[in-house]
Amino acid sequence: MIEWSEQHILMRDAVRRFVEAEIVPNLEEIEHGDTPPYEIMRKMVRTFGIDEIARARFAKQIAKAKEQEAAQAAQDGDPQGAEAESGTSKREDSDAPSEGAGDAAAMQIIPVIELSHYCPGIVTAMGVSAGLTAGAINAKGTVAQRERWALDLLTLDKIGAWAITEPGSGSDAFGGMKATARRDGDGYVLNGSKTFITNGPYADTIVFICKLDEGNAPRERKVVSFVLESGMAGLTQTKPMRKMGLHSSPTGELFIEDLRVGKDHLLGEREPKDGASRGGAKDTFSTERSGVAAMALGIVQQCMKLCVEYAKTRVQFGRPIGEFQLIQLKLAKMEVARMNIQNLVFRHIEMIDKGRKPSFAEASAMKLYSAQAAMEVCLEAVQLFGGNGYMAEFQVEQLCRDAKVLQIYGGTDEIQISQIARSLLAD
Amino acid sequence: MKILVTAKRVPDPESTIKVNSSGDGIEEAGIKWVVNPFDEIAIEEALRVKEAQGDAEVVVVSIGPSEAQEQLRTGLAMGADRAILVTGENLDTSAVAKILVKIVEKESPDIVITGKQAIDDDSNEVGQMTAQLLGWPQATFISELKIADDKSSAECTREVDGGMETISVPLPALITADLRLNEPRYASLPGIMKARKKPLEQIEAASLGVDTTPKIVIKSMAPPPAREAGRIVESVDELVTALQSEAKVL
């Protein structure tokens, strides 16, 4: 893939018009006020029939999963057939990209790019809800759990949050994790605090990741996930936290105190056999990391559009500043970054089209480069605009603050580097 | 019920338009092309009629360069059922009207809806000429459309100087859409996916047997004069004098 197709451009233009008509006039309120982005997100999903597509796709996946469950139930007499792990691996196969899925993937990526021109935060809020949270439930949940929680998240009828980070555990998410689940009769009692949780303040459905406390040492405990619902006794969702950027994405803390849930809230409805059940989270990270490149592309495209226009029209020393070589250098470097990120995005679409998924290391490399390039472009864009660049009116300031998060969330640059290196050095 | 709508390929109103080097047209390189916004309103209205009627077919027609396929795909993505592209060069409004008549005769729709004008040449002629050539009733600049229950006529509200006029036209009729008729929808994701598979018929203008010799020749084009900087005047007297002697507007 070297260019967007005619169909892709139709989608791009339609989304661009929506963004210009529905988001740009309200940008000030969304980015600098406390208005949650959910109504605009829902309007967008409904306008473009994305909910309709999600419903149809979900119905197919559930039908398939039901067949698999029936087949597995038939095998249940066989002691080796009833393993949770085999069920999980089969499911992953059925969710793997099928050949020719590139077009569908491109159609999902295009709105991400277009929204990121103005509101990378909305992409984050949407991605965490319909991507991460629904994705985690779909990957690990039983059919009943998927039907109960995932579909409403995919259509954005409900808002989701995926709670892993804690005050004391960020990059070392699993190692330092303090949140616990204790067995209590038929169910569990949950405790813990989570922070930096996207959609945390408003989420209806929360995937809470914690460790099963069986009296063993914290580092040896199995990782388990529970689905929590807003309003449950023992769950507190804080107000949005103040942050550097990404203001259109509400971020909060969650406090879970002696929260009692039945087994039906445990994702998969069975405890993992051993501690090696982190694969699900790894998959989630992998998806998240690929999405960052599309966001970076949107941010870089917008910076370039604004900078080129400014370089042509801003006159200093009697000439448009675009005639100065130092400005030209900035523009040329931005274009190189734009091409590189676009190539990564195209490669990703092409891979999906061939029925492949990027490896964890590939997704990490893609995120590392795109995030760094976007940050550099944004800083240069602010510099190119000079004093105007530092003022909120000229938008590059917002994009610059927003871009920084790409180097932090979904795994910091440093974590990406160590994971890429680990895969290179593995034998 | 069958509805025929038009979709002219025009420069995006947001594009910066420059006169070309020969001075008889615009510089086309780098221009983004869109469906004429008034035609988009026409398409939307056709789709609404279809949705209300249930069993209607919407056919979208473009007359122009082969690239107008893109605009037809937009119409199909919005929900039109099929498209017809008549390719030809250097077609003026009378040629376009004559071609449209041929397509109408071939398709025999119950209603033809066009935009009231195209935003590139602002001629505001094709709809009226087509109705005249067909001998059909016409309702121009409409802001509301109601199809009678027996589908034999349409009640059209027109925006006229100083108010609204409501007229009833027997079908088949030609209608031209004004700005306030509706707000066009965005093409949806399923709509865009389906559009690729919908039929798009291509016809060469020359094969229709109509005389397309232009009756209008563009001799020259010039951009509007650049706006000059304003000036702050000291007094009302000075302003009045300037308006009289310099701007010559009083």
XYZ file of C-alpha atoms in Angstrom:
677
model
C 0.000 0.000 0.000
C 1.486 3.306 -1.048
C -1.577 5.531 -1.177
C -5.045 5.775 0.283
C -7.633 4.296 -2.084
C -10.593 6.218 -3.499
C -12.798 4.559 -0.904
C -10.432 5.568 1.897
C -10.485 9.149 0.667
C -14.294 9.129 0.687
C -14.158 8.058 4.334
C -11.454 10.592 5.146
C -13.411 13.450 3.598
C -16.616 12.467 5.345
C -14.907 12.255 8.751
C -13.018 15.473 8.089
C -16.262 17.289 7.421
C -17.779 15.881 10.577
C -14.759 16.974 12.618
C -14.848 20.454 11.115
C -18.588 20.846 11.667
C -19.041 19.143 15.041
C -15.720 19.287 16.866
C -13.798 22.358 15.717
C -16.533 24.847 16.752
C -16.563 23.246 20.234
C -12.816 22.732 20.518
C -12.325 25.356 23.201
C -14.938 23.729 25.436
C -13.686 20.178 24.817
C -9.998 20.955 25.183
C -10.012 23.654 27.823
C -13.243 23.109 29.720
C -14.541 20.163 31.646
C -16.986 18.883 29.049
C -16.661 15.111 28.679
C -16.238 14.019 25.049
C -18.759 11.180 25.138
C -21.717 12.847 23.396
C -19.549 13.859 20.441
C -18.037 10.379 20.323
C -21.481 8.803 20.264
C -22.667 11.190 17.585
C -19.676 10.298 15.451
C -20.107 6.552 15.915
C -23.803 6.794 15.011
C -23.318 9.202 12.108
C -20.876 6.904 10.396
C -22.714 3.674 11.218
C -19.699 2.384 13.160
C -22.082 1.040 15.830
C -24.016 -0.842 13.165
C -20.824 -2.472 11.898
C -19.696 -3.305 15.437
C -23.041 -4.970 16.181
C -22.908 -7.098 13.021
C -19.299 -8.112 13.652
C -20.008 -8.898 17.282
C -22.988 -11.090 16.382
C -20.756 -13.129 14.062
C -18.003 -13.508 16.650
C -20.473 -14.581 19.319
C -22.072 -17.156 17.013
C -18.607 -18.587 16.368
C -17.685 -18.531 20.043
C -20.899 -20.341 20.941
C -20.026 -23.120 18.497
C -16.599 -23.409 20.108
C -18.072 -23.487 23.589
C -20.471 -26.227 22.537
C -17.602 -28.207 21.036
C -15.614 -27.769 24.224
C -18.543 -28.801 26.386
C -18.762 -31.995 24.345
C -15.101 -32.653 25.184
C -15.582 -31.966 28.896
C -15.417 -35.641 29.851
C -11.836 -35.590 28.597
C -9.714 -34.259 31.497
C -7.159 -32.639 29.154
C -9.836 -30.926 27.062
C -11.162 -28.704 29.831
C -8.123 -26.485 30.203
C -8.757 -22.761 30.251
C -5.616 -22.105 28.277
C -6.693 -24.171 25.278
C -9.969 -22.258 25.170
C -8.098 -18.968 25.176
C -5.711 -19.919 22.412
C -8.536 -21.085 20.171
C -10.300 -17.775 20.698
C -7.208 -15.814 19.755
C -7.012 -17.740 16.509
C -10.571 -16.883 15.618
C -9.914 -13.184 16.310
C -6.691 -13.088 14.296
C -6.898 -10.855 11.226
C -8.210 -12.696 8.229
C -6.750 -12.071 4.821
C -8.163 -9.047 3.032
C -8.995 -7.300 6.297
C -6.727 -4.386 5.416
C -9.548 -2.274 4.049
C -11.589 -2.642 7.203
C -8.511 -1.816 9.268
C -7.853 1.290 7.171
C -11.450 2.386 7.699
C -10.843 2.245 11.460
C -7.495 4.005 11.257
C -8.708 6.925 9.112
C -11.045 8.377 11.789
C -8.179 8.109 14.308
C -5.935 10.183 12.043
C -8.639 12.743 11.312
C -9.661 13.159 14.961
C -6.017 13.499 15.977
C -5.770 16.649 13.851
C -7.725 18.375 16.601
C -8.442 16.032 19.510
C -5.981 13.224 20.220
C -7.761 13.052 23.582
C -11.043 11.947 22.017
C -9.183 9.163 20.228
C -7.763 8.067 23.570
C -11.124 8.124 25.329
C -12.696 6.194 22.440
C -9.793 3.775 22.063
C -9.742 2.877 25.740
C -13.485 2.261 25.792
C -14.176 0.479 22.500
C -10.630 -0.823 21.988
C -8.915 -1.748 25.241
C -11.843 -2.400 27.566
C -14.135 -4.122 25.081
C -11.064 -5.893 23.663
C -10.045 -7.278 27.054
C -13.578 -8.541 27.748
C -13.799 -10.077 24.290
C -10.420 -11.762 24.605
C -10.821 -13.240 28.089
C -14.544 -13.247 28.852
C -17.031 -16.058 28.473
C -19.746 -15.709 25.853
C -22.189 -14.606 28.549
C -19.755 -11.957 29.802
C -19.064 -10.688 26.309
C -22.766 -10.362 25.610
C -23.331 -8.670 28.949
C -20.598 -6.026 28.709
C -18.613 -5.897 25.462
C -21.213 -4.940 22.881
C -22.385 -1.800 24.695
C -18.759 -0.662 24.852
C -18.167 -1.288 21.149
C -21.182 0.841 20.263
C -20.252 3.445 22.931
C -23.681 3.069 24.543
C -21.568 2.461 27.636
C -18.155 3.911 28.441
C -15.357 1.633 29.533
C -12.129 1.930 31.507
C -9.218 -0.488 31.704
C -7.615 -0.265 35.111
C -4.077 -1.562 35.461
C -1.810 1.308 36.633
C -1.450 1.977 40.370
C 0.206 4.782 42.311
C 3.146 2.476 43.020
C 3.246 0.508 39.753
C 3.464 2.029 36.306
C 6.041 0.510 34.000
C 6.377 -2.453 36.364
C 2.616 -2.911 36.150
C 2.404 -6.548 37.228
C 5.448 -6.749 39.479
C 4.465 -3.892 41.738
C 0.717 -4.448 41.572
C -0.905 -4.224 45.023
C -4.597 -4.604 44.105
C -5.959 -7.906 45.321
C -8.812 -10.332 45.023
C -9.527 -12.731 47.907
C -11.824 -15.726 47.582
C -14.973 -15.271 49.638
C -17.528 -18.050 49.476
C -18.746 -18.259 45.872
C -17.258 -14.918 44.964
C -14.419 -12.542 45.672
C -13.583 -9.471 47.735
C -11.582 -6.854 45.858
C -9.299 -4.122 47.175
C -6.879 -1.654 45.604
C -6.392 1.766 44.089
C -5.811 2.549 40.442
C -4.634 5.798 38.917
C -4.260 7.559 35.544
C -7.348 5.659 34.407
C -8.704 6.981 31.118
C -12.503 7.431 31.355
C -12.178 6.580 35.065
C -14.426 9.449 36.230
C -17.328 8.515 33.948
C -16.868 4.820 33.112
C -19.919 2.552 33.299
C -17.906 -0.650 32.882
C -14.421 -1.149 34.317
C -11.949 -3.968 33.765
C -10.082 -4.146 37.082
C -6.793 -6.030 36.948
C -5.481 -7.358 40.252
C -3.701 -10.272 41.895
C -5.287 -13.283 43.498
C -4.211 -13.281 47.150
C -3.860 -16.916 48.194
C -1.613 -16.026 51.125
C 1.479 -16.304 48.900
C 4.124 -13.604 48.233
C 2.781 -10.703 46.074
C 5.277 -11.348 43.241
C 4.080 -14.960 42.943
C 0.365 -14.216 42.766
C -1.705 -14.935 39.675
C -3.094 -11.998 37.719
C -6.886 -11.898 37.412
C -9.326 -9.431 35.834
C -12.787 -8.495 37.039
C -15.524 -6.484 35.398
C -16.907 -3.775 37.695
C -19.898 -1.561 37.120
C -20.328 2.055 38.102
C -22.333 2.392 41.326
C -21.163 -0.878 42.911
C -20.756 -0.674 46.695
C -17.067 -0.195 47.450
C -16.148 1.472 44.134
C -15.204 5.181 44.102
C -14.544 7.020 40.844
C -12.793 10.379 41.362
C -13.269 13.616 39.484
C -11.000 14.180 36.438
C -7.353 14.837 37.299
C -5.568 17.963 36.017
C -2.965 17.153 33.441
C -0.485 18.625 30.941
C -2.546 17.875 27.852
C -5.074 15.451 26.383
C -7.816 17.452 28.070
C -10.537 15.936 25.918
C -9.856 12.606 27.603
C -11.008 12.468 31.247
C -8.496 10.689 33.495
C -9.171 9.656 37.077
C -8.434 7.493 40.078
C -10.399 4.453 41.205
C -10.616 3.276 44.792
C -11.856 -0.228 45.457
C -12.602 -1.071 49.086
C -13.923 -4.486 50.128
C -15.922 -4.699 46.926
C -17.804 -8.001 46.759
C -18.447 -9.589 43.380
C -19.735 -12.944 42.226
C -17.723 -15.283 40.036
C -19.703 -14.016 37.059
C -17.592 -10.833 37.281
C -14.289 -12.711 37.033
C -13.235 -12.533 33.363
C -13.297 -16.051 31.963
C -15.223 -17.204 35.080
C -12.335 -19.447 36.089
C -9.017 -18.727 37.773
C -5.894 -19.186 35.659
C -3.897 -22.375 36.295
C -0.656 -20.482 36.865
C 0.757 -16.965 36.961
C 1.448 -16.888 33.220
C -1.872 -15.309 32.333
C -0.424 -11.934 31.405
C -0.610 -12.696 27.705
C -3.995 -11.019 27.509
C -2.618 -7.740 28.774
C 0.323 -8.058 26.392
C -2.075 -8.414 23.458
C -3.953 -5.379 24.687
C -0.702 -3.408 24.801
C 0.161 -4.530 21.292
C -3.124 -3.185 19.889
C -2.721 0.053 21.820
C 0.792 0.575 20.501
C -0.213 0.177 16.852
C -2.909 2.806 17.364
C -0.364 5.339 18.573
C 1.246 5.528 15.117
C -2.072 6.595 13.572
C -2.499 9.273 16.253
C 1.069 10.467 15.666
C 0.360 10.701 11.948
C -2.709 12.851 12.567
C -0.810 15.176 14.890
C 2.132 15.514 12.478
C -0.150 16.147 9.489
C -1.927 18.916 11.342
C 1.323 20.515 12.539
C 2.597 20.488 8.972
C -0.563 21.972 7.552
C -0.466 24.801 10.092
C 3.295 25.358 9.699
C 3.305 25.439 5.890
C 0.468 27.941 5.883
C 2.206 30.068 8.516
C 5.568 29.929 6.729
C 3.902 31.254 3.581
C 1.979 34.066 5.228
C 4.017 35.221 8.230
C 6.237 38.062 7.062
C 9.411 39.057 8.929
C 12.311 41.153 7.642
C 10.116 41.912 4.639
C 9.797 38.298 3.498
C 7.561 35.302 4.250
C 9.476 33.284 6.848
C 9.285 30.242 4.554
C 12.067 31.854 2.546
C 14.484 31.463 5.453
C 16.553 28.295 5.378
C 16.189 27.623 9.096
C 12.422 27.494 8.635
C 12.816 25.354 5.515
C 14.909 22.879 7.506
C 12.119 22.507 10.053
C 9.501 21.934 7.349
C 11.667 19.412 5.489
C 12.319 17.430 8.677
C 8.593 17.416 9.451
C 7.872 16.014 5.999
C 10.433 13.234 6.476
C 8.796 12.307 9.808
C 5.351 12.417 8.219
C 6.449 10.072 5.424
C 8.065 7.653 7.860
C 5.041 7.471 10.138
C 2.697 7.152 7.182
C 4.803 4.292 5.863
C 4.528 2.543 9.226
C 0.769 3.006 9.205
C 0.523 1.732 5.620
C 2.745 -1.233 6.486
C 0.519 -2.028 9.433
C -2.591 -1.982 7.206
C -0.793 -4.111 4.626
C 0.189 -6.641 7.301
C -3.394 -6.953 8.493
C -4.434 -7.376 4.873
C -2.068 -10.344 4.607
C -3.593 -11.885 7.712
C -0.638 -11.045 9.952
C -0.433 -9.256 13.287
C 2.634 -7.225 14.211
C 4.756 -8.930 16.839
C 4.991 -7.322 20.277
C 8.458 -5.967 19.434
C 7.294 -4.626 16.064
C 4.343 -2.851 17.655
C 6.726 -1.414 20.266
C 9.155 -0.177 17.616
C 6.306 1.421 15.708
C 5.098 3.212 18.831
C 8.560 4.302 19.914
C 9.426 5.909 16.588
C 6.005 7.496 15.950
C 5.729 8.976 19.433
C 9.213 10.452 19.369
C 8.801 11.817 15.852
C 5.446 13.405 16.712
C 6.909 15.068 19.803
C 9.846 16.463 17.820
C 7.574 17.761 15.073
C 5.306 19.445 17.633
C 8.180 21.153 19.413
C 9.524 22.398 16.081
C 6.047 23.579 15.115
C 5.789 25.668 18.283
C 9.260 27.057 17.550
C 8.336 27.878 13.947
C 5.314 29.848 15.173
C 7.505 31.702 17.697
C 5.514 33.724 20.232
C 2.292 32.768 18.473
C 3.228 29.115 18.891
C 3.245 29.558 22.653
C -0.288 30.975 22.574
C -3.263 28.611 22.749
C -4.955 30.365 19.814
C -2.580 28.828 17.285
C -3.300 25.168 18.186
C 0.279 23.844 17.866
C 0.620 24.485 21.593
C -2.226 22.051 22.315
C -0.920 19.396 19.919
C 2.501 19.733 21.545
C 1.089 19.075 25.018
C -1.044 16.230 23.681
C 1.806 14.558 21.776
C 3.893 14.142 24.918
C 1.558 11.477 26.247
C 2.348 9.239 23.274
C 5.814 8.749 24.744
C 4.366 7.832 28.133
C 1.129 5.869 27.968
C 0.813 2.348 26.638
C 4.383 1.842 27.875
C 6.994 4.605 28.110
C 9.663 5.068 25.442
C 12.085 3.411 27.839
C 9.875 0.340 28.176
C 9.480 0.122 24.386
C 13.246 0.243 24.011
C 13.807 -2.521 26.541
C 11.153 -4.700 24.919
C 12.580 -4.231 21.429
C 16.059 -5.016 22.731
C 14.840 -8.039 24.685
C 13.327 -9.496 21.537
C 16.574 -8.888 19.612
C 18.666 -10.542 22.290
C 16.342 -13.491 22.860
C 17.628 -16.770 21.507
C -41.067 5.531 -7.658
C -37.836 6.592 -9.332
C -35.901 9.738 -8.511
C -33.077 11.097 -10.633
C -30.616 13.477 -9.003
C -27.604 15.339 -10.319
C -24.090 15.577 -8.867
C -21.800 18.085 -10.541
C -18.064 17.966 -9.868
C -17.007 21.399 -8.573
C -13.996 22.799 -6.703
C -14.257 22.610 -2.920
C -15.579 25.987 -1.718
C -12.659 25.998 0.750
C -10.083 25.761 -2.075
C -8.045 28.771 -3.110
C -8.985 29.462 -6.717
C -6.427 30.892 -9.148
C -6.887 31.910 -12.770
C -4.813 29.721 -15.124
C -1.964 31.065 -17.287
C -4.085 31.358 -20.448
C -6.645 33.406 -18.514
C -9.718 31.476 -19.686
C -10.230 29.142 -16.771
C -8.975 28.183 -13.341
C -5.769 26.445 -12.329
C -6.947 22.886 -11.692
C -3.767 21.463 -10.170
C -4.005 21.000 -6.421
C -7.731 21.652 -6.253
C -9.905 19.401 -4.172
C -13.117 18.449 -5.952
C -16.442 17.868 -4.279
C -20.112 17.349 -5.113
C -21.773 20.681 -5.768
C -23.270 21.520 -2.340
C -26.729 22.239 -3.811
C -26.632 18.859 -5.581
C -25.738 17.269 -2.271
C -28.942 18.760 -0.866
C -30.783 17.329 -3.885
C -29.325 13.863 -3.202
C -30.295 14.099 0.465
C -33.864 15.032 -0.467
C -34.078 12.124 -2.905
C -32.883 9.768 -0.175
C -35.459 11.154 2.248
C -38.218 10.638 -0.302
C -36.950 7.098 -0.811
C -36.898 6.418 2.918
C -40.434 7.766 3.279
C -41.765 5.866 0.250
C -39.979 2.612 0.913
C -39.867 1.265 -2.614
C -38.160 4.119 -4.453
C -34.963 4.014 -6.491
C -32.459 6.876 -6.483
C -30.264 7.300 -9.557
C -27.484 9.867 -9.398
C -26.172 11.427 -12.620
C -23.061 13.426 -13.333
C -22.165 15.069 -16.631
C -18.539 16.084 -17.039
C -15.017 14.636 -16.875
C -14.412 10.965 -16.099
C -13.050 11.984 -12.683
C -16.642 12.862 -11.729
C -16.846 9.165 -10.802
C -15.545 10.287 -7.398
C -18.571 12.525 -6.910
C -20.911 9.749 -8.025
C -19.297 7.420 -5.459
C -20.037 10.027 -2.822
C -23.693 9.995 -3.891
C -23.709 6.186 -3.825
C -22.031 6.185 -0.400
C -24.734 8.525 0.884
C -27.285 5.933 -0.240
C -28.174 6.350 -3.936
C -28.824 3.019 -5.663
C -26.921 3.471 -8.897
C -25.055 6.054 -10.917
C -24.731 7.265 -14.475
C -21.720 9.214 -15.685
C -21.928 11.044 -18.994
C -18.418 12.005 -20.039
C -17.723 14.986 -22.213
C -15.574 18.064 -22.438
C -16.351 21.708 -22.779
C -20.060 21.364 -22.062
C -22.027 24.520 -21.341
C -25.349 24.667 -19.522
C -27.467 24.147 -22.631
C -25.406 21.092 -23.634
C -25.716 19.683 -20.116
C -29.494 20.252 -20.158
C -29.829 18.496 -23.527
C -27.786 15.528 -22.271
C -29.822 15.382 -19.073
C -33.007 15.281 -21.160
C -31.684 12.168 -22.943
C -30.950 10.493 -19.624
C -34.390 11.410 -18.285
C -36.034 9.995 -21.417
C -34.077 6.778 -20.970
C -34.767 6.427 -17.254
C -38.282 7.919 -17.061
C -38.077 8.995 -13.417
C -41.051 10.398 -11.496
C -39.007 13.286 -10.142
C -35.755 14.928 -11.190
C -34.049 16.903 -8.428
C -31.092 19.159 -9.188
C -29.282 21.724 -7.106
C -30.635 25.210 -7.829
C -27.233 26.104 -9.232
C -23.633 24.885 -9.254
C -21.241 26.838 -7.088
C -18.555 27.050 -9.773
C -20.310 28.957 -12.570
C -23.435 29.960 -10.607
C -25.443 29.741 -13.837
C -28.734 28.615 -12.312
C -29.940 27.348 -15.692
C -29.698 23.566 -16.080
C -32.802 22.708 -14.056
C -35.020 25.224 -15.787
C -33.714 24.402 -19.288
C -34.176 20.682 -18.723
C -37.786 21.126 -17.580
C -38.483 23.326 -20.576
C -36.974 20.835 -23.049
C -38.908 17.977 -21.452
C -42.113 19.989 -21.326
C -42.311 19.152 -17.604
C -43.587 21.302 -14.759
C -40.846 22.769 -12.624
C -40.547 23.952 -9.018
C -37.376 25.900 -8.437
C -35.564 27.034 -5.238
C -37.631 24.797 -3.042
C -37.189 24.630 0.708
C -39.769 21.947 1.399
C -41.048 18.979 -0.544
C -44.137 16.875 0.163
C -45.127 14.033 -2.128
C -48.902 13.467 -2.280
C -50.144 10.149 -0.895
C -51.253 8.994 -4.335
C -47.836 10.024 -5.722
C -49.473 11.990 -8.522
C -48.224 15.383 -7.418
C -45.751 17.161 -5.175
C -46.306 20.153 -2.929
C -43.277 22.419 -3.047
C -42.525 25.409 -0.857
C -40.413 27.949 -2.707
C -38.372 30.760 -1.293
C -39.441 33.903 -3.142
C -38.735 37.553 -2.506
C -40.396 38.565 0.712
C -41.791 35.207 1.715
C -42.702 31.659 0.885
C -44.817 30.368 -1.946
C -46.373 26.920 -1.944
C -47.188 25.350 -5.278
C -48.355 21.941 -6.357
C -46.815 20.297 -9.424
C -48.125 17.166 -11.137
C -45.553 14.384 -11.451
C -43.318 13.825 -13.285
C -41.725 17.155 -12.445
C -38.346 18.794 -12.107
C -37.368 20.330 -8.807
C -34.358 22.449 -7.899
C -33.102 22.448 -4.329
C -32.381 25.565 -2.303
C -30.051 25.784 0.686
C -32.674 25.317 3.382
C -34.318 22.209 1.944
C -32.342 19.915 4.265
C -28.948 19.228 5.810
C -27.176 16.513 3.838
C -26.020 13.454 5.762
C -22.450 12.240 5.967
C -21.654 9.116 3.994
C -21.547 6.319 6.584
C -18.914 3.613 6.858
C -21.280 0.834 5.684
C -22.480 3.211 2.938
C -18.925 3.766 1.716
C -18.188 0.034 1.786
C -21.337 -0.707 -0.231
C -20.786 2.133 -2.723
C -17.947 0.308 -4.435
C -20.233 -2.526 -5.458
C -23.094 -0.378 -6.736
C -23.482 -0.046 -10.527
C -21.927 2.978 -12.222
C -22.773 3.204 -15.911
C -20.562 5.284 -18.205
C -21.900 6.906 -21.364
C -20.039 9.155 -23.788
C -21.838 12.413 -24.455
C -21.067 12.063 -28.159
C -23.051 8.800 -28.315
C -26.294 10.493 -27.284
C -26.832 12.314 -30.554
C -27.221 15.800 -29.139
C -25.537 18.944 -30.399
C -23.194 19.964 -27.624
C -21.518 22.844 -29.403
C -21.099 25.456 -26.698
C -23.295 28.514 -26.966
C -21.163 30.250 -24.386
C -17.422 30.805 -24.746
C -15.407 32.041 -21.789
C -13.224 34.834 -23.161
C -11.319 35.725 -20.052
C -11.300 35.303 -16.293
C -9.854 37.627 -13.703
C -9.593 37.363 -9.945
C -11.432 40.014 -7.932
C -9.197 42.992 -7.120
C -7.059 42.482 -4.023
C -8.534 44.096 -0.944
C -6.691 47.214 0.109
C -5.877 48.135 3.659
C -8.469 50.218 5.497
C -7.929 53.666 6.852
C -9.082 55.353 10.018
C -10.737 58.720 9.398
C -10.713 61.595 11.876
C -14.291 62.777 11.563
C -17.721 62.047 10.132
C -17.214 64.844 7.604
C -14.047 63.245 6.332
C -15.845 59.898 6.062
C -18.713 61.411 4.059
C -16.287 63.172 1.744
C -14.310 59.980 1.201
C -17.458 57.975 0.465
C -18.569 60.626 -2.026
C -15.384 61.488 -3.844
C -13.198 58.383 -3.460
C -15.468 55.361 -3.016
C -18.236 57.096 -5.033
C -20.937 55.214 -3.160
C -22.946 58.218 -1.959
